Short mmCIF file of N, CA and C in Angstrom, two decimals:
data_model
loop_
_atom_site.label_atom_id
_atom_site.label_comp_id
_atom_site.label_asym_id
_atom_site.label_seq_id
_atom_site.Cartn_x
_atom_site.Cartn_y
_atom_site.Cartn_z
N MET A 1 -49.73 35.64 19.35
CA MET A 1 -48.85 34.98 18.50
C MET A 1 -50.24 33.61 17.91
N MET A 2 -50.11 33.52 16.80
CA MET A 2 -50.86 32.65 16.15
C MET A 2 -50.33 31.50 15.32
N GLY A 3 -50.87 30.42 15.32
CA GLY A 3 -50.39 29.05 14.60
C GLY A 3 -48.99 28.99 15.34
N ARG A 4 -48.18 28.52 13.95
CA ARG A 4 -46.54 28.12 14.22
C ARG A 4 -45.71 29.30 14.16
N PHE A 5 -46.34 30.65 13.54
CA PHE A 5 -45.45 31.76 13.63
C PHE A 5 -45.45 32.37 14.73
N ARG A 6 -44.18 32.98 15.13
CA ARG A 6 -43.99 33.80 16.27
C ARG A 6 -44.08 35.36 15.87
N GLN A 7 -44.37 36.37 16.59
CA GLN A 7 -44.27 37.48 16.43
C GLN A 7 -43.17 38.10 16.71
N VAL A 8 -42.44 38.98 15.70
CA VAL A 8 -41.17 39.51 16.01
C VAL A 8 -41.45 41.05 15.80
N SER A 9 -40.57 41.70 16.41
CA SER A 9 -40.42 43.18 16.37
C SER A 9 -39.90 43.67 15.27
N GLY A 10 -39.99 44.92 14.90
CA GLY A 10 -39.37 45.59 13.43
C GLY A 10 -37.82 45.34 13.70
N ALA A 11 -37.56 45.61 14.89
CA ALA A 11 -36.02 45.66 15.26
C ALA A 11 -35.11 44.32 14.93
N GLN A 12 -36.10 43.32 15.41
CA GLN A 12 -35.37 41.89 15.10
C GLN A 12 -35.49 41.45 13.79
N LEU A 13 -36.38 41.89 13.02
CA LEU A 13 -36.56 41.64 11.79
C LEU A 13 -35.32 42.39 10.96
N TRP A 14 -35.29 43.58 11.24
CA TRP A 14 -34.10 44.21 10.66
C TRP A 14 -32.84 43.81 10.72
N GLN A 15 -32.38 43.12 12.14
CA GLN A 15 -31.35 42.53 12.45
C GLN A 15 -31.18 41.18 11.66
N TRP A 16 -32.14 40.46 11.52
CA TRP A 16 -32.21 39.11 10.67
C TRP A 16 -31.68 39.49 9.27
N HIS A 17 -32.42 40.51 8.69
CA HIS A 17 -32.16 40.86 7.40
C HIS A 17 -30.74 41.39 7.01
N ALA A 18 -30.27 42.34 8.19
CA ALA A 18 -28.97 42.73 7.88
C ALA A 18 -28.11 41.49 8.02
N ARG A 19 -28.10 40.61 9.11
CA ARG A 19 -27.30 39.56 9.03
C ARG A 19 -27.18 38.78 7.94
N ALA A 20 -28.46 38.55 7.44
CA ALA A 20 -28.47 37.77 5.98
C ALA A 20 -27.70 38.36 4.95
N ALA A 21 -27.96 39.77 4.96
CA ALA A 21 -27.30 40.18 3.75
C ALA A 21 -25.61 40.44 3.68
N LEU A 22 -25.30 40.50 5.33
CA LEU A 22 -23.82 40.25 5.50
C LEU A 22 -23.27 39.21 5.17
N SER A 23 -24.12 38.06 5.67
CA SER A 23 -23.78 36.54 5.41
C SER A 23 -23.57 36.69 3.94
N ALA A 24 -24.63 36.82 2.98
CA ALA A 24 -24.52 36.54 1.63
C ALA A 24 -23.42 37.56 0.91
N ALA A 25 -23.05 38.55 1.47
CA ALA A 25 -21.76 39.22 1.08
C ALA A 25 -20.54 38.40 1.32
N LEU A 26 -20.40 38.02 2.61
CA LEU A 26 -19.21 37.19 3.02
C LEU A 26 -19.07 35.96 2.14
N CYS A 27 -20.22 35.29 2.05
CA CYS A 27 -20.09 33.87 1.07
C CYS A 27 -19.79 34.23 -0.23
N ALA A 28 -20.46 35.33 -0.72
CA ALA A 28 -20.19 35.48 -2.12
C ALA A 28 -18.48 35.90 -2.35
N LEU A 29 -18.03 36.64 -1.43
CA LEU A 29 -16.42 36.70 -1.43
C LEU A 29 -15.82 35.53 -1.33
N ALA A 30 -16.32 34.56 -0.33
CA ALA A 30 -15.49 33.58 -0.18
C ALA A 30 -15.98 32.41 -1.33
N GLY A 31 -16.85 32.69 -2.11
CA GLY A 31 -17.24 31.71 -3.25
C GLY A 31 -17.93 30.66 -2.67
N THR A 32 -18.80 30.60 -1.51
CA THR A 32 -19.44 29.74 -0.87
C THR A 32 -21.15 29.60 -1.21
N ILE A 33 -21.45 30.74 -2.20
CA ILE A 33 -22.97 30.56 -2.55
C ILE A 33 -23.43 29.27 -3.30
N GLY A 34 -24.24 28.46 -2.61
CA GLY A 34 -24.86 27.29 -3.17
C GLY A 34 -24.12 26.18 -2.53
N ALA A 35 -23.06 26.46 -1.50
CA ALA A 35 -22.31 25.18 -0.89
C ALA A 35 -23.43 24.53 -0.07
N THR A 36 -22.89 23.34 0.12
CA THR A 36 -23.95 22.60 1.37
C THR A 36 -23.29 22.67 2.53
N SER A 37 -22.43 23.12 2.88
CA SER A 37 -21.62 23.13 4.42
C SER A 37 -22.70 23.77 5.15
N ALA A 38 -22.40 23.15 6.53
CA ALA A 38 -23.38 23.84 7.56
C ALA A 38 -22.99 25.25 7.87
N THR A 39 -21.94 25.49 7.67
CA THR A 39 -21.42 26.86 8.07
C THR A 39 -21.99 28.02 7.10
N ALA A 40 -22.13 27.58 5.78
CA ALA A 40 -22.68 28.49 4.71
C ALA A 40 -24.03 28.67 5.01
N ARG A 41 -25.01 27.53 5.49
CA ARG A 41 -26.35 27.74 5.40
C ARG A 41 -26.83 28.17 6.66
N ILE A 42 -26.19 28.11 8.00
CA ILE A 42 -26.26 28.39 9.30
C ILE A 42 -26.31 29.97 9.53
N MET A 43 -25.55 30.46 8.56
CA MET A 43 -25.20 31.99 8.61
C MET A 43 -26.52 32.80 7.87
N PHE A 44 -27.32 32.16 7.13
CA PHE A 44 -28.56 32.83 6.81
C PHE A 44 -29.72 32.77 7.72
N PHE A 45 -29.81 32.13 8.86
CA PHE A 45 -30.72 32.05 9.63
C PHE A 45 -30.40 32.39 11.17
N PRO A 46 -31.47 32.99 11.79
CA PRO A 46 -31.14 33.49 13.16
C PRO A 46 -30.60 32.37 13.95
N PRO A 47 -29.88 33.04 15.12
CA PRO A 47 -28.80 32.05 15.66
C PRO A 47 -29.67 30.91 16.50
N ASP A 48 -30.87 31.21 16.89
CA ASP A 48 -31.80 30.06 17.47
C ASP A 48 -32.24 28.88 16.50
N THR A 49 -31.54 28.80 15.43
CA THR A 49 -31.80 27.61 14.46
C THR A 49 -30.89 26.59 14.80
N VAL A 50 -29.72 26.81 15.57
CA VAL A 50 -28.66 25.99 15.91
C VAL A 50 -28.84 25.41 17.37
N ALA A 51 -29.04 24.14 17.32
CA ALA A 51 -29.22 23.62 18.95
C ALA A 51 -27.52 23.08 19.15
N ARG A 52 -27.21 23.44 20.35
CA ARG A 52 -25.86 23.24 20.63
C ARG A 52 -25.73 22.53 22.15
N GLN A 53 -24.94 21.32 22.18
CA GLN A 53 -24.82 20.75 23.19
C GLN A 53 -23.17 20.76 23.75
N SER A 54 -22.97 20.80 24.87
CA SER A 54 -21.41 21.09 25.24
C SER A 54 -21.24 20.12 26.51
N THR A 55 -20.17 19.56 26.77
CA THR A 55 -19.77 18.91 27.88
C THR A 55 -18.32 18.58 27.77
N SER A 56 -17.67 18.64 29.06
CA SER A 56 -16.39 18.53 29.47
C SER A 56 -15.89 17.27 30.23
N GLN A 57 -14.95 16.67 29.99
CA GLN A 57 -14.51 15.73 30.95
C GLN A 57 -12.98 15.72 30.96
N GLY A 58 -12.43 15.81 32.28
CA GLY A 58 -10.82 15.68 32.50
C GLY A 58 -10.28 17.02 31.65
N GLU A 59 -9.53 17.00 30.77
CA GLU A 59 -8.74 17.98 29.99
C GLU A 59 -9.43 18.25 28.62
N TRP A 60 -10.82 17.64 28.31
CA TRP A 60 -10.92 17.75 27.02
C TRP A 60 -12.63 18.17 26.99
N HIS A 61 -13.10 18.81 25.77
CA HIS A 61 -14.28 19.25 25.69
C HIS A 61 -14.83 18.94 24.48
N LEU A 62 -16.49 18.64 24.30
CA LEU A 62 -17.04 18.24 23.21
C LEU A 62 -18.26 19.22 23.09
N THR A 63 -18.35 19.76 21.90
CA THR A 63 -19.33 20.43 21.38
C THR A 63 -20.15 19.87 20.23
N ILE A 64 -21.41 19.63 20.39
CA ILE A 64 -22.09 19.13 19.08
C ILE A 64 -23.36 19.92 18.85
N ALA A 65 -23.29 20.44 17.50
CA ALA A 65 -24.10 21.39 17.09
C ALA A 65 -24.95 20.89 16.05
N ARG A 66 -26.20 21.04 16.15
CA ARG A 66 -27.06 20.49 15.05
C ARG A 66 -28.16 21.72 14.64
N ASP A 67 -27.85 21.98 12.99
CA ASP A 67 -28.80 22.72 12.39
C ASP A 67 -30.45 22.37 12.40
N LYS A 68 -31.22 23.12 13.14
CA LYS A 68 -32.49 22.70 13.03
C LYS A 68 -33.07 22.49 11.92
N PHE A 69 -32.81 23.28 11.03
CA PHE A 69 -33.48 23.34 9.65
C PHE A 69 -33.21 21.94 8.92
N SER A 70 -31.81 22.03 8.63
CA SER A 70 -31.33 20.94 7.71
C SER A 70 -31.07 19.53 8.62
N GLY A 71 -30.90 19.63 10.05
CA GLY A 71 -30.62 18.43 10.74
C GLY A 71 -29.00 18.13 10.68
N GLU A 72 -28.30 18.88 9.62
CA GLU A 72 -26.93 18.65 9.78
C GLU A 72 -26.20 18.66 10.87
N LEU A 73 -25.24 17.93 11.32
CA LEU A 73 -24.52 17.81 12.69
C LEU A 73 -22.99 18.13 12.41
N ALA A 74 -22.51 18.89 13.38
CA ALA A 74 -21.10 19.18 13.44
C ALA A 74 -20.68 18.94 14.85
N CYS A 75 -19.46 18.34 15.00
CA CYS A 75 -18.83 18.08 16.30
C CYS A 75 -17.43 18.37 16.44
N GLN A 76 -17.13 18.90 17.74
CA GLN A 76 -15.86 19.37 17.79
C GLN A 76 -15.48 19.03 19.11
N LEU A 77 -14.28 18.22 19.06
CA LEU A 77 -13.56 17.58 20.21
C LEU A 77 -12.36 18.06 20.57
N LYS A 78 -12.05 18.89 21.42
CA LYS A 78 -10.68 19.63 21.67
C LYS A 78 -10.46 19.73 23.00
N SER A 79 -9.20 19.73 23.18
CA SER A 79 -8.72 20.17 24.86
C SER A 79 -9.06 21.38 25.34
N ARG A 80 -9.17 21.45 26.54
CA ARG A 80 -9.81 22.92 27.14
C ARG A 80 -8.62 23.86 26.93
N ASP A 81 -7.58 23.66 26.66
CA ASP A 81 -6.64 24.70 26.50
C ASP A 81 -6.42 25.15 25.09
N GLY A 82 -7.14 24.27 24.07
CA GLY A 82 -7.24 24.36 22.62
C GLY A 82 -6.13 23.98 21.85
N ARG A 83 -4.92 23.37 22.91
CA ARG A 83 -3.72 22.93 21.91
C ARG A 83 -4.16 21.46 21.55
N GLY A 84 -5.04 20.60 21.94
CA GLY A 84 -5.18 19.48 21.26
C GLY A 84 -6.78 19.26 20.63
N LEU A 85 -6.60 18.53 19.35
CA LEU A 85 -7.79 18.69 18.63
C LEU A 85 -7.98 17.12 17.92
N TYR A 86 -9.30 16.70 17.95
CA TYR A 86 -9.62 15.55 17.31
C TYR A 86 -9.87 15.80 15.89
N ARG A 87 -9.34 15.07 14.97
CA ARG A 87 -10.04 15.05 13.63
C ARG A 87 -9.75 14.09 12.80
N SER A 88 -10.98 13.33 12.23
CA SER A 88 -10.60 12.40 11.26
C SER A 88 -9.84 11.26 11.76
N GLY A 89 -10.04 10.63 12.96
CA GLY A 89 -9.20 9.54 13.31
C GLY A 89 -7.87 9.84 13.87
N GLY A 90 -7.34 10.89 14.02
CA GLY A 90 -6.08 11.54 14.53
C GLY A 90 -6.44 12.57 15.45
N VAL A 91 -5.29 12.83 16.50
CA VAL A 91 -5.36 13.91 17.52
C VAL A 91 -4.23 14.77 17.11
N GLY A 92 -4.44 15.94 16.98
CA GLY A 92 -3.27 16.91 16.83
C GLY A 92 -2.95 17.91 18.08
N PHE A 93 -1.67 17.88 18.16
CA PHE A 93 -1.11 18.53 19.48
C PHE A 93 -0.33 19.89 18.75
N LYS A 94 -1.05 21.09 19.11
CA LYS A 94 -0.28 22.30 18.61
C LYS A 94 0.69 22.89 19.49
N PHE A 95 1.87 23.35 18.76
CA PHE A 95 3.03 23.89 19.47
C PHE A 95 3.15 25.20 18.88
N HIS A 96 3.09 26.22 19.75
CA HIS A 96 3.21 27.65 19.18
C HIS A 96 4.55 27.93 19.36
N PHE A 97 5.11 28.81 18.22
CA PHE A 97 6.34 29.22 18.34
C PHE A 97 7.39 28.18 18.08
N VAL A 98 7.13 27.16 17.17
CA VAL A 98 7.85 26.12 16.94
C VAL A 98 7.77 26.13 15.45
N ARG A 99 9.15 26.02 14.72
CA ARG A 99 9.14 26.30 13.28
C ARG A 99 8.56 25.04 12.53
N THR A 100 9.07 23.97 12.89
CA THR A 100 8.68 22.69 12.27
C THR A 100 8.75 21.61 13.31
N VAL A 101 7.86 20.56 12.91
CA VAL A 101 7.64 19.34 13.95
C VAL A 101 7.95 18.03 13.17
N THR A 102 8.49 18.44 12.16
CA THR A 102 8.68 16.97 11.17
C THR A 102 9.53 15.86 11.77
N ASP A 103 10.50 16.29 12.81
CA ASP A 103 11.23 15.38 13.63
C ASP A 103 10.82 15.20 15.17
N ALA A 104 9.47 15.41 15.24
CA ALA A 104 8.84 15.21 16.71
C ALA A 104 9.02 13.80 17.10
N VAL A 105 9.11 13.60 18.27
CA VAL A 105 9.22 12.35 18.84
C VAL A 105 8.31 12.37 20.36
N TYR A 106 7.35 11.39 20.41
CA TYR A 106 6.72 11.28 21.46
C TYR A 106 6.49 10.04 22.27
N ARG A 107 5.90 9.85 23.39
CA ARG A 107 6.00 8.83 24.47
C ARG A 107 4.71 8.88 24.82
N ILE A 108 4.03 7.72 24.85
CA ILE A 108 2.52 7.61 25.52
C ILE A 108 2.77 6.82 26.94
N ASP A 109 2.30 7.42 27.93
CA ASP A 109 2.14 6.90 29.32
C ASP A 109 3.76 6.38 29.60
N ARG A 110 4.70 7.29 29.17
CA ARG A 110 6.14 6.96 29.83
C ARG A 110 6.51 5.70 28.87
N GLY A 111 5.94 5.48 27.75
CA GLY A 111 6.66 4.23 27.28
C GLY A 111 7.84 4.59 26.25
N ASP A 112 7.97 3.87 25.28
CA ASP A 112 9.05 4.11 24.35
C ASP A 112 8.66 5.06 23.46
N ALA A 113 9.88 5.64 23.13
CA ALA A 113 9.80 6.64 22.19
C ALA A 113 9.44 6.34 20.72
N HIS A 114 8.75 7.18 20.14
CA HIS A 114 8.17 6.90 18.63
C HIS A 114 8.17 8.00 18.08
N ALA A 115 8.70 8.13 16.74
CA ALA A 115 8.88 9.01 15.65
C ALA A 115 7.52 9.72 15.32
N SER A 116 7.13 10.69 15.42
CA SER A 116 5.88 10.96 14.73
C SER A 116 5.69 10.63 13.12
N ARG A 117 6.74 10.99 12.69
CA ARG A 117 6.86 10.73 10.99
C ARG A 117 6.34 9.31 10.59
N ASP A 118 6.70 8.25 11.63
CA ASP A 118 6.35 6.85 11.39
C ASP A 118 4.73 6.73 11.22
N ASP A 119 4.17 7.63 11.86
CA ASP A 119 2.58 7.75 11.82
C ASP A 119 2.16 8.16 10.39
N LEU A 120 2.69 8.84 9.66
CA LEU A 120 2.23 9.22 8.56
C LEU A 120 1.41 8.57 7.63
N PRO A 121 2.05 7.31 7.18
CA PRO A 121 1.09 6.50 6.37
C PRO A 121 -0.56 6.12 7.18
N ARG A 122 -0.33 5.88 8.21
CA ARG A 122 -1.79 5.62 8.93
C ARG A 122 -2.54 6.71 8.96
N LEU A 123 -2.14 8.08 9.44
CA LEU A 123 -2.86 9.13 9.32
C LEU A 123 -3.34 9.59 7.90
N ILE A 124 -2.48 9.35 6.85
CA ILE A 124 -3.03 9.64 5.51
C ILE A 124 -4.03 8.73 5.09
N ALA A 125 -3.91 7.38 5.60
CA ALA A 125 -5.03 6.43 5.30
C ALA A 125 -6.54 6.86 6.03
N LEU A 126 -6.41 7.51 7.33
CA LEU A 126 -7.49 7.92 7.83
C LEU A 126 -7.92 9.29 7.49
N ASN A 127 -7.32 9.91 6.31
CA ASN A 127 -7.82 11.16 5.84
C ASN A 127 -7.62 12.25 6.95
N THR A 128 -6.69 12.09 7.91
CA THR A 128 -6.35 13.12 8.94
C THR A 128 -5.95 14.26 8.21
N PRO A 129 -6.16 15.58 8.29
CA PRO A 129 -5.84 16.81 8.04
C PRO A 129 -4.46 17.32 8.49
N ILE A 130 -3.59 16.56 8.18
CA ILE A 130 -1.98 16.66 8.64
C ILE A 130 -1.37 17.96 7.84
N ASP A 131 -1.93 18.63 6.96
CA ASP A 131 -1.40 19.74 6.14
C ASP A 131 -2.26 21.08 6.50
N HIS A 132 -1.86 21.52 7.52
CA HIS A 132 -2.47 22.83 7.86
C HIS A 132 -1.83 23.96 7.33
N GLY A 133 -0.47 24.06 7.52
CA GLY A 133 0.40 25.32 7.34
C GLY A 133 0.58 25.59 5.64
N SER A 134 1.52 26.23 5.70
CA SER A 134 2.16 26.87 4.24
C SER A 134 2.94 25.93 3.79
N MET A 135 3.60 26.13 2.43
CA MET A 135 4.29 25.16 1.80
C MET A 135 5.88 24.94 2.63
N ALA A 136 6.12 26.12 3.17
CA ALA A 136 7.35 25.96 3.96
C ALA A 136 7.25 25.12 5.16
N ASP A 137 6.10 25.18 5.83
CA ASP A 137 6.05 24.15 6.91
C ASP A 137 4.34 23.79 7.04
N PRO A 138 4.13 22.55 6.27
CA PRO A 138 2.82 22.19 6.16
C PRO A 138 2.29 21.91 7.55
N SER A 139 2.88 21.38 8.46
CA SER A 139 2.33 20.97 9.59
C SER A 139 1.86 22.00 10.58
N ASP A 140 2.38 23.15 10.28
CA ASP A 140 2.12 24.35 11.24
C ASP A 140 1.97 24.14 12.74
N GLY A 141 3.25 23.47 12.76
CA GLY A 141 3.35 23.42 14.35
C GLY A 141 2.33 22.09 15.14
N VAL A 142 1.80 21.50 14.34
CA VAL A 142 0.77 20.48 14.87
C VAL A 142 1.40 18.90 14.79
N VAL A 143 1.67 18.36 15.75
CA VAL A 143 1.88 17.00 15.74
C VAL A 143 0.65 16.22 15.62
N TRP A 144 0.62 15.26 14.85
CA TRP A 144 -0.55 14.35 14.60
C TRP A 144 -0.24 12.95 15.09
N VAL A 145 -1.36 12.25 15.96
CA VAL A 145 -1.18 11.02 16.37
C VAL A 145 -2.22 10.27 16.09
N PRO A 146 -2.40 8.96 15.30
CA PRO A 146 -3.65 8.27 15.26
C PRO A 146 -4.10 8.08 16.77
N TYR A 147 -5.53 8.26 16.54
CA TYR A 147 -6.43 8.27 17.73
C TYR A 147 -6.42 6.64 18.51
N ASP A 148 -6.05 5.77 17.89
CA ASP A 148 -6.09 4.48 18.26
C ASP A 148 -4.99 4.20 19.22
N ARG A 149 -3.86 4.87 18.82
CA ARG A 149 -2.64 4.81 19.68
C ARG A 149 -2.71 5.21 21.01
N ILE A 150 -3.75 6.24 21.26
CA ILE A 150 -3.69 7.17 22.47
C ILE A 150 -5.15 6.79 22.73
N ALA A 151 -5.87 5.93 22.61
CA ALA A 151 -7.38 6.07 23.00
C ALA A 151 -7.49 5.66 24.75
N GLN A 152 -6.63 4.85 25.14
CA GLN A 152 -6.64 4.40 26.30
C GLN A 152 -5.59 4.95 27.12
N ALA A 153 -4.80 5.93 26.83
CA ALA A 153 -3.52 6.41 27.50
C ALA A 153 -4.14 7.63 28.33
N GLN A 154 -3.37 8.06 29.32
CA GLN A 154 -3.49 9.10 30.19
C GLN A 154 -2.65 10.08 29.85
N ALA A 155 -1.75 10.29 29.09
CA ALA A 155 -0.90 11.31 28.79
C ALA A 155 0.10 11.04 27.77
N ILE A 156 0.12 12.27 26.94
CA ILE A 156 1.60 11.91 25.70
C ILE A 156 2.41 13.01 26.16
N ALA A 157 3.59 12.63 26.12
CA ALA A 157 4.74 13.57 26.05
C ALA A 157 5.23 13.90 24.96
N ILE A 158 5.56 15.12 24.24
CA ILE A 158 5.88 15.10 22.92
C ILE A 158 7.15 16.26 22.77
N GLU A 159 8.32 15.85 22.24
CA GLU A 159 9.32 16.67 21.82
C GLU A 159 9.19 17.10 20.66
N PRO A 160 9.01 18.59 20.22
CA PRO A 160 8.58 18.83 19.04
C PRO A 160 9.82 18.72 18.13
N GLN A 161 11.07 19.36 18.56
CA GLN A 161 12.28 19.09 17.82
C GLN A 161 13.21 18.74 18.64
N ARG A 162 14.29 18.05 18.02
CA ARG A 162 15.32 17.45 19.17
C ARG A 162 16.00 18.47 19.80
N GLY A 163 16.02 18.48 21.18
CA GLY A 163 16.65 19.52 22.20
C GLY A 163 15.49 20.51 22.69
N ASP A 164 14.39 20.52 22.00
CA ASP A 164 13.22 21.27 22.39
C ASP A 164 12.63 20.67 23.93
N PRO A 165 12.06 21.57 24.61
CA PRO A 165 11.43 21.16 25.92
C PRO A 165 10.23 20.33 25.50
N VAL A 166 10.47 19.44 26.33
CA VAL A 166 8.99 18.31 26.15
C VAL A 166 7.92 18.77 26.71
N ARG A 167 6.65 18.81 26.11
CA ARG A 167 5.23 19.16 26.88
C ARG A 167 4.62 18.04 26.94
N VAL A 168 3.89 17.90 27.89
CA VAL A 168 3.16 16.90 28.34
C VAL A 168 1.55 17.11 28.10
N PHE A 169 0.76 16.63 27.27
CA PHE A 169 -0.44 16.58 27.11
C PHE A 169 -1.39 15.68 27.85
N HIS A 170 -2.35 16.00 28.52
CA HIS A 170 -3.09 14.82 29.68
C HIS A 170 -4.25 14.64 28.73
N LEU A 171 -4.70 13.50 28.45
CA LEU A 171 -5.86 12.75 27.62
C LEU A 171 -6.74 12.33 28.59
N ARG A 172 -7.10 12.47 29.86
CA ARG A 172 -8.00 12.13 30.55
C ARG A 172 -9.31 12.66 29.91
N GLY A 173 -10.54 11.92 29.62
CA GLY A 173 -11.50 12.39 29.20
C GLY A 173 -11.74 12.23 27.49
N LEU A 174 -10.62 12.04 26.90
CA LEU A 174 -10.65 11.98 25.52
C LEU A 174 -11.44 10.88 25.00
N ALA A 175 -11.23 9.61 25.14
CA ALA A 175 -11.72 8.50 25.06
C ALA A 175 -13.34 8.54 25.28
N THR A 176 -13.52 9.05 26.60
CA THR A 176 -15.09 9.12 26.85
C THR A 176 -15.92 9.77 26.25
N LEU A 177 -15.28 11.19 25.79
CA LEU A 177 -15.86 12.00 25.08
C LEU A 177 -16.08 11.55 23.41
N HIS A 178 -15.12 11.00 23.11
CA HIS A 178 -15.17 10.40 21.76
C HIS A 178 -16.26 9.70 21.61
N ASP A 179 -16.37 8.44 22.52
CA ASP A 179 -17.34 7.64 22.45
C ASP A 179 -18.94 8.11 22.47
N LEU A 180 -18.78 9.29 23.41
CA LEU A 180 -20.10 9.96 23.53
C LEU A 180 -20.40 10.65 22.19
N ALA A 181 -19.45 11.32 21.55
CA ALA A 181 -19.73 11.89 20.31
C ALA A 181 -20.38 10.89 19.24
N ILE A 182 -19.67 9.67 18.99
CA ILE A 182 -20.03 8.68 18.05
C ILE A 182 -21.48 8.29 18.64
N ALA A 183 -21.69 7.89 19.93
CA ALA A 183 -23.16 7.71 20.20
C ALA A 183 -24.39 8.70 20.05
N ARG A 184 -23.86 9.82 19.94
CA ARG A 184 -24.99 10.83 19.64
C ARG A 184 -24.71 11.47 18.01
N GLY A 185 -24.12 10.60 17.27
CA GLY A 185 -24.16 10.56 15.93
C GLY A 185 -23.17 11.43 15.17
N CYS A 186 -21.96 11.47 15.66
CA CYS A 186 -20.95 12.21 15.16
C CYS A 186 -19.90 11.15 14.42
N ALA A 187 -20.63 10.53 13.57
CA ALA A 187 -20.05 9.37 12.68
C ALA A 187 -20.79 9.85 11.31
N PRO A 188 -20.20 9.76 10.01
CA PRO A 188 -18.80 9.35 9.89
C PRO A 188 -17.98 10.56 10.33
N GLU A 189 -16.60 10.28 10.45
CA GLU A 189 -15.59 11.11 10.73
C GLU A 189 -15.66 12.49 10.15
N SER A 190 -16.27 12.74 9.05
CA SER A 190 -16.14 13.97 8.35
C SER A 190 -17.24 15.01 9.28
N ARG A 191 -17.83 14.46 10.23
CA ARG A 191 -18.80 15.41 11.03
C ARG A 191 -17.82 16.24 12.13
N PHE A 192 -16.72 15.79 12.36
CA PHE A 192 -15.82 16.45 13.38
C PHE A 192 -14.98 17.76 12.69
N VAL A 193 -15.24 18.77 13.18
CA VAL A 193 -14.68 19.86 12.58
C VAL A 193 -13.76 20.63 13.62
N GLU A 194 -12.88 21.50 12.90
CA GLU A 194 -11.83 22.19 13.53
C GLU A 194 -12.51 23.67 14.37
N LYS A 195 -13.38 24.20 13.62
CA LYS A 195 -13.82 25.39 14.36
C LYS A 195 -15.39 25.55 14.29
#
């Protein structure tokens, strides 16, 4: 090895070129050539150009990825079972097999019932991505709750539709990992990603 360059085998070089060609083709199909997103740029470099840190606490998991070349940061805060996700000041709770959650009601730490639709103005002001699905069901079975309402809570019980079974989501670790993410540079809120 000389200087700052490392020696690579022909097979590694071929893999990198093949990966770059595939990435370029996929980006061209998706129309992302010239995009500045971390995803589009990371695909053109070998996987060792992204540094990842992961930690879990309670029911939640935090992953922070930094592109070593650009320094760009992406953060993901989600529940271990994948049904809870933090994005832009809101926490979304996914209900599979539920047609619509427009009439969802929730209770925080066994408190009073609260209609999730009453949170819509606050979520819109926070730029929370509440419209995941199709025109028929924009919520895509996700009930969004402003983070500041549940930051100090232990659990949230949600009834996705009137008469449906209530599901309890545990929030232990959410606030701690959120604070850790902010301390490690996951601000502004746009740094939090879904995938």
